[in-house]
Coordinates of C-alpha atoms and ligand atoms in Angstrom, one line a residue:
X232 CA -100.6 -77.9 184.5
X233 CA -100.6 -74.4 186.7
X234 CA -100.1 -71.9 185.0
X235 CA -99.1 -68.2 185.8
X236 CA -101.0 -65.8 184.9
X237 CA -100.8 -61.5 184.6
X238 CA -102.3 -58.8 183.7
X239 CA -100.7 -54.7 183.9
X240 CA -102.7 -53.7 181.2
X241 CA -104.2 -50.2 183.0
X242 CA -104.4 -49.7 186.6
X243 CA -105.0 -52.8 188.4
X244 CA -101.6 -55.3 188.9
X245 CA -102.4 -58.6 189.0
X246 CA -100.8 -62.3 189.4
X247 CA -102.8 -65.5 189.5
X248 CA -102.8 -69.2 189.5
X249 CA -104.6 -71.7 187.5
X250 CA -104.8 -74.9 186.7
X251 CA -107.5 -77.5 185.0
X252 CA -109.8 -74.2 184.8
X253 CA -109.9 -73.7 188.8
X254 CA -108.1 -70.4 190.0
X255 CA -105.8 -71.1 192.9
X256 CA -105.8 -67.9 193.3
X257 CA -106.1 -64.0 192.1
X258 CA -104.7 -61.1 193.8
X259 CA -105.1 -57.7 192.5
X260 CA -103.7 -54.5 193.5
X261 CA -105.6 -51.2 192.3
X262 CA -103.8 -48.0 192.5
X263 CA -106.3 -46.0 194.0
X264 CA -104.1 -43.0 193.7
X265 CA -105.0 -41.8 190.4
X266 CA -108.3 -40.7 191.8
X267 CA -106.6 -37.2 193.1
X268 CA -105.7 -37.0 189.1
X269 CA -109.3 -37.4 187.9
X270 CA -108.2 -40.3 185.7
X271 CA -104.9 -42.8 185.1
X272 CA -101.6 -40.8 184.8
X273 CA -99.6 -43.8 182.3
X274 CA -96.6 -42.5 183.4
X275 CA -97.7 -43.3 187.4
X276 CA -99.8 -46.3 186.3
X277 CA -96.4 -48.0 185.3
X278 CA -93.6 -46.9 188.2
X279 CA -96.5 -48.4 190.5
X280 CA -96.7 -51.8 188.3
X281 CA -93.4 -52.1 188.1
X282 CA -93.2 -51.7 192.3
X283 CA -96.1 -53.7 192.6
X284 CA -95.5 -56.7 190.1
X285 CA -93.0 -58.7 192.4
X286 CA -95.0 -58.8 195.3
X287 CA -98.1 -60.1 193.3
X288 CA -96.9 -63.0 191.3
X289 CA -95.1 -63.6 195.1
X290 CA -98.7 -63.1 196.6
X291 CA -100.3 -65.4 193.9
X292 CA -97.8 -68.2 194.4
X293 CA -98.3 -68.3 198.3
X294 CA -101.9 -67.8 198.1
X295 CA -101.9 -70.9 195.9
X296 CA -99.8 -73.0 197.8
X297 CA -97.1 -73.1 194.6
X298 CA -94.1 -71.9 194.0
X299 CA -92.5 -71.4 190.8
X300 CA -90.8 -74.7 190.1
X301 CA -94.7 -75.8 190.0
X302 CA -96.1 -73.6 187.1
X303 CA -95.9 -74.9 183.7
X304 CA -96.6 -71.8 181.6
X305 CA -97.1 -68.2 182.0
X306 CA -100.2 -66.2 180.5
X307 CA -99.5 -62.2 180.0
X308 CA -101.6 -59.8 179.0
X309 CA -99.9 -57.8 175.8
X310 CA -102.7 -55.9 173.8
X311 CA -105.0 -53.4 174.6
X312 CA -104.3 -51.3 177.1
X313 CA -101.5 -48.1 178.1
X314 CA -98.4 -49.1 176.3
X315 CA -96.2 -48.7 179.7
X316 CA -98.3 -50.6 181.6
X317 CA -98.3 -53.6 179.6
X318 CA -94.6 -54.0 178.9
X319 CA -93.9 -53.9 182.9
X320 CA -96.0 -57.6 182.8
X321 CA -95.4 -58.4 178.9
X322 CA -91.5 -57.9 180.3
X323 CA -91.2 -59.6 183.8
X324 CA -93.5 -62.7 182.5
X325 CA -90.4 -63.2 179.4
X326 CA -87.8 -62.7 182.1
X327 CA -89.6 -65.6 183.9
X328 CA -89.9 -67.8 181.1
X329 CA -85.8 -67.1 180.5
X330 CA -85.0 -68.0 183.6
X331 CA -87.2 -70.5 184.7
X332 CA -87.3 -72.1 180.4
X333 CA -91.0 -71.7 180.6
X334 CA -93.5 -70.7 177.4
X335 CA -95.0 -67.9 177.6
X336 CA -99.2 -67.7 176.2
X337 CA -99.8 -63.6 175.4
X338 CA -102.8 -63.3 175.5
X339 CA -105.6 -59.9 174.0
X340 CA -107.0 -58.4 177.6
X341 CA -110.7 -57.8 176.0
X342 CA -110.4 -61.9 175.2
X343 CA -109.9 -62.5 178.7
X344 CA -113.2 -59.8 179.5
X345 CA -115.2 -62.1 176.6
X346 CA -114.6 -65.6 178.5
X347 CA -114.6 -64.4 182.1
X348 CA -117.9 -65.7 182.5
X349 CA -117.0 -69.0 181.9
X350 CA -115.0 -69.5 184.8
X351 CA -117.6 -69.2 187.4
X352 CA -120.5 -70.5 184.8
X353 CA -118.8 -74.3 183.1
X354 CA -122.3 -74.6 182.0
X355 CA -122.3 -72.0 178.5
X356 CA -122.0 -73.2 175.8
X357 CA -120.7 -72.1 172.7
X358 CA -122.0 -69.5 170.4
X359 CA -122.6 -67.8 172.8
X360 CA -123.4 -63.6 173.1
X361 CA -120.4 -61.4 174.8
X362 CA -120.7 -57.5 176.5
X363 CA -117.4 -56.3 177.1
X364 CA -118.3 -53.0 179.1
X365 CA -115.2 -51.0 180.4
X366 CA -114.0 -47.7 180.9
X367 CA -112.1 -48.4 177.3
X368 CA -114.1 -50.6 175.5
X369 CA -117.9 -50.8 175.0
X370 CA -118.0 -54.2 172.4
X371 CA -120.2 -57.0 172.1
X372 CA -119.5 -60.4 170.5
X373 CA -120.6 -63.4 168.9
X374 CA -118.5 -66.6 170.4
X375 CA -117.9 -69.3 168.6
X376 CA -115.4 -71.4 170.4
X377 CA -112.4 -70.2 172.4
X378 CA -110.2 -69.5 169.5
X379 CA -113.1 -67.7 167.1
X380 CA -115.0 -65.1 168.0
X381 CA -116.6 -62.0 166.0
X382 CA -116.8 -58.4 166.9
X383 CA -120.4 -57.4 165.9
X384 CA -120.5 -53.9 168.0
X385 CA -119.3 -51.4 169.0
X386 CA -118.9 -47.7 170.4
X387 CA -118.2 -45.0 168.1
X388 CA -116.9 -42.8 169.9
X389 CA -116.8 -43.2 174.1
X390 CA -116.7 -46.3 176.2
X391 CA -119.7 -47.0 178.4
X392 CA -117.5 -46.7 181.1
X393 CA -116.1 -43.3 179.8
X394 CA -120.1 -42.1 179.8
X395 CA -120.3 -42.8 183.8
X396 CA -116.7 -41.2 184.7
X397 CA -117.2 -37.6 182.3
X398 CA -120.7 -37.4 183.4
X399 CA -119.2 -37.6 187.3
X400 CA -116.7 -35.5 186.8
X401 CA -119.6 -33.0 185.3
X402 CA -121.0 -33.0 189.1
X403 CA -118.2 -33.1 190.5
X404 CA -118.5 -37.1 191.9
X405 CA -114.7 -37.4 191.3
X406 CA -113.2 -40.9 189.8
X407 CA -113.9 -43.9 189.0
X408 CA -117.7 -42.3 188.1
X409 CA -119.2 -45.7 187.7
X410 CA -119.1 -47.0 191.3
X411 CA -120.3 -43.7 192.7
X412 CA -122.7 -42.6 189.9
X413 CA -123.7 -45.8 190.8
X414 CA -124.7 -45.3 194.7
X415 CA -126.2 -42.2 194.4
X416 CA -128.6 -43.2 191.7
X417 CA -129.9 -46.0 194.7
X418 CA -132.0 -42.8 195.6
X419 CA -132.8 -41.3 192.8
X420 CA -135.7 -40.8 189.8
X421 CA -134.6 -42.4 186.8
X422 CA -137.4 -40.9 185.2
X423 CA -136.5 -37.2 186.3
X424 CA -134.6 -36.1 183.5
X425 CA -135.0 -38.2 179.8
X426 CA -131.6 -37.9 178.5
X427 CA -130.5 -39.2 175.2
X428 CA -130.1 -42.9 174.1
X429 CA -128.1 -42.9 171.3
X430 CA -128.4 -45.0 168.5
X431 CA -131.2 -47.2 170.5
X432 CA -132.8 -48.5 167.1
X433 CA -129.9 -48.0 164.8
X434 CA -130.4 -51.6 163.6
X435 CA -127.0 -52.7 163.9
X436 CA -124.9 -53.2 167.1
X437 CA -123.0 -50.3 167.7
X438 CA -122.8 -47.6 170.3
X439 CA -123.0 -44.0 170.9
X440 CA -122.2 -42.3 174.4
X441 CA -120.5 -39.6 173.7
X442 CA -123.7 -37.3 173.4
X443 CA -124.9 -38.3 177.0
X444 CA -122.4 -36.4 178.7
X445 CA -122.7 -33.1 176.6
X446 CA -126.7 -33.7 177.5
X447 CA -125.3 -34.0 180.9
X448 CA -123.7 -30.6 180.6
X449 CA -126.0 -28.9 178.8
X450 CA -128.7 -30.1 181.6
X451 CA -126.3 -28.9 184.3
X452 CA -125.3 -25.3 183.1
X453 CA -129.4 -24.5 181.8
X454 CA -130.9 -25.5 185.5
X455 CA -128.0 -25.7 187.9
X456 CA -125.9 -22.7 187.0
X457 CA -124.5 -22.5 190.5
X458 CA -124.1 -26.5 190.9
X459 CA -126.2 -29.3 191.3
X460 CA -127.8 -29.6 195.3
X461 CA -127.8 -32.6 197.3
X462 CA -131.6 -33.5 196.8
X463 CA -131.5 -33.5 193.0
X464 CA -127.9 -35.1 192.6
X465 CA -129.1 -39.2 192.9
X466 CA -132.2 -38.0 190.6
X467 CA -129.4 -37.1 187.4
X468 CA -127.3 -39.9 188.0
X469 CA -130.5 -42.7 188.3
X470 CA -131.6 -40.7 184.7
X471 CA -127.6 -41.1 183.5
X472 CA -127.1 -44.8 184.8
X473 CA -130.5 -45.5 182.5
X474 CA -129.8 -43.9 180.0
X475 CA -126.5 -45.7 180.2
X476 CA -128.4 -49.3 180.8
X477 CA -131.3 -48.9 178.2
X478 CA -129.0 -48.5 175.0
X479 CA -126.8 -51.2 176.4
X480 CA -129.9 -53.7 177.8
X481 CA -131.9 -53.6 174.2
X482 CA -128.5 -53.9 171.8
X483 CA -126.8 -57.2 173.9
X484 CA -130.9 -58.6 174.2
X485 CA -131.1 -57.9 170.3
X486 CA -128.1 -59.4 169.5
X487 CA -129.0 -62.4 171.5
X488 CA -132.5 -63.0 169.9
X489 CA -131.3 -62.0 166.3
X490 CA -128.2 -65.5 166.3
X491 CA -130.5 -67.5 168.5
X492 CA -128.4 -67.9 171.5
X493 CA -128.5 -69.1 174.7
X494 CA -127.0 -67.5 176.7
X495 CA -125.8 -63.9 177.1
X496 CA -122.3 -62.6 179.5
X497 CA -121.7 -59.6 180.4
X498 CA -117.7 -58.4 181.1
X499 CA -115.9 -55.6 182.5
X500 CA -115.7 -53.4 184.9
X501 CA -119.4 -51.6 184.0
X502 CA -120.9 -55.1 184.3
X503 CA -120.5 -54.2 188.5
X504 CA -123.1 -51.6 188.0
X505 CA -126.2 -53.2 189.9
X506 CA -129.0 -51.6 187.5
X507 CA -127.2 -53.3 184.6
X508 CA -127.8 -56.6 186.3
X509 CA -131.1 -56.2 187.3
X510 CA -131.9 -54.5 184.0
X511 CA -130.6 -57.3 182.1
X512 CA -131.5 -59.9 184.5
X513 CA -134.8 -59.3 184.0
X514 CA -135.2 -58.7 179.8
X515 CA -132.8 -61.5 179.6
X516 CA -135.7 -64.0 181.6
X517 CA -138.5 -62.2 179.5
X518 CA -136.6 -63.5 176.2
X519 CA -136.1 -67.4 177.6
X520 CA -131.9 -65.9 177.4
X521 CA -129.7 -67.2 180.0
X522 CA -128.1 -64.3 181.7
X523 CA -124.5 -64.6 183.3
X524 CA -122.6 -61.9 185.2
X525 CA -119.5 -62.7 186.7
X526 CA -117.8 -61.9 190.3
X527 CA -117.1 -58.3 190.9
X528 CA -113.6 -59.8 191.6
X529 CA -113.5 -61.4 187.6
X530 CA -115.5 -58.4 186.2
X531 CA -112.9 -56.2 187.2
X532 CA -109.4 -56.5 185.4
X533 CA -107.8 -59.7 186.9
X534 CA -105.0 -62.0 186.2
X535 CA -107.2 -65.0 186.6
X536 CA -109.4 -64.4 183.3
X537 CA -106.1 -64.1 181.7
X538 CA -104.6 -67.6 183.1
X539 CA -108.3 -69.1 182.6
X540 CA -107.8 -68.1 178.6
X541 CA -104.5 -68.5 178.1
X542 CA -105.4 -72.6 179.3
X543 CA -107.5 -72.9 176.4
X544 CA -105.3 -72.0 174.2
X545 CA -102.4 -73.9 175.7
X546 CA -105.0 -77.5 175.2
X547 CA -106.3 -76.2 171.8
X548 CA -102.3 -74.6 170.5
X549 CA -98.7 -76.4 169.7
X550 CA -96.5 -75.5 172.7
X551 CA -93.8 -75.0 170.8
X552 CA -96.0 -71.5 169.3
X553 CA -95.2 -70.1 173.0
X554 CA -91.9 -70.6 173.4
X555 CA -91.0 -67.7 171.1
X556 CA -90.4 -64.6 173.1
X557 CA -90.6 -62.2 170.3
X558 CA -94.1 -60.8 170.4
X559 CA -95.0 -57.9 171.8
X560 CA -97.2 -55.5 173.6
X561 CA -99.8 -52.9 171.5
X562 CA -101.8 -49.8 173.1
X563 CA -104.8 -50.3 170.1
X564 CA -108.1 -48.9 170.7
X565 CA -110.8 -52.0 169.8
X566 CA -111.7 -49.7 166.5
X567 CA -108.4 -50.6 165.8
X568 CA -107.6 -53.4 166.8
X569 CA -106.9 -57.0 165.6
X570 CA -107.3 -59.7 167.7
X571 CA -104.6 -62.0 166.8
Ligands
LIG109 O1 -112.3 -52.9 183.2 P1 -112.1 -51.8 184.3 O2 -111.9 -52.3 185.8 O3 -111.1 -51.0 183.6 C1 -110.5 -51.0 182.2 O4 -111.2 -49.8 181.8 O5 -110.1 -51.8 181.0 O6 -113.1 -50.6 184.2 C2 -113.2 -49.7 184.6 C3 -114.9 -49.1 184.4 C4 -114.3 -47.5 185.0 O7 -115.2 -45.8 183.9 C5 -115.6 -47.3 186.6 O8 -116.1 -46.3 186.5 C6 -116.8 -48.1 186.0 O9 -115.9 -49.7 184.9 N1 -116.9 -49.0 186.7 C7 -118.9 -48.7 186.5 C8 -118.9 -49.6 188.0 N2 -117.7 -49.8 188.7 C9 -116.9 -49.9 187.9 N3 -119.8 -48.2 186.0 C10 -121.3 -48.2 186.6 N4 -121.0 -48.4 188.0 C11 -120.0 -49.6 188.9 N5 -120.7 -50.2 189.6
LIG110 ZN1 -110.2 -55.0 181.1

């Protein structure tokens, strides 16, 4: 059974073909033009999805050496995300469904990230801990099965990726800030400035990153009112990166210890961070926990993770459930999110 998956929740237009948990193709087109605006412009994002989607779906079918006539079901991201962007993917899926008489599996984008580590690591056993860290979300999940998991902690303000992006903006580095900070930090001293690690000892699994950007702002205003010099920039980047990573690692490892899980999986754009991967690897080894991070192509927004999860749902839920096309798109942030 081949599944065509579509993902358009933010600024990546993506389509993938999945069969028996294997990714036959995964085409991702990123809307780089947003960088000149310092962030994603929702209206422009949905227009760009509209222009790209037909081509991206065709490319996914071609790369998988198949055609729409060999597809048995469509999977599509319906929440959370930018509403205009979600509507493009969702309505495209409904259109294909009507034309080719195919069931549509609506998928929650965060759920896609939660299970994305399993795409390349079939050995992962339930239950496990999944840390989803992206530009819009920072959340820890205790995952019991493909249909059952608990949200055990989340950010109470900014997401970790937002902290990278907002700090990079303060430093005049551009958007998205995470990869730029990651790169500059490689030649910096992470102990140069001791930025706050908010809530690191709060005893729960929640996070807070909004104070970090304020601390960076005050630090720059006090010490470099004329602008941060080039020689200091790597040190600030390394110190900011360490402050973010320290909290993520501590809380995720604590949760894996508390729930006695063998596996700890990270996902989402921020999980591409080199210090994060290295620190998790080291800490997990110390605690005898197996740390898994997907390849970068499954960390960033991608349709493969949407199709991978849809296939599991199709195996566990009656197909008739997916013949209804009255599902809607929802833009909810994680704080208000209901997962089903
Ligand atoms: O999951 P994603 O592609 O999109 C969503 O937000 O859903 O994540 C994008 C976020 C941005 O905030 C970006 O700065 C961050 O991931 N990011 C990184 C790195 N690569 C991407 N943050 C830190 N280090 C990186 N190498
Ligand atoms: Zn995402």
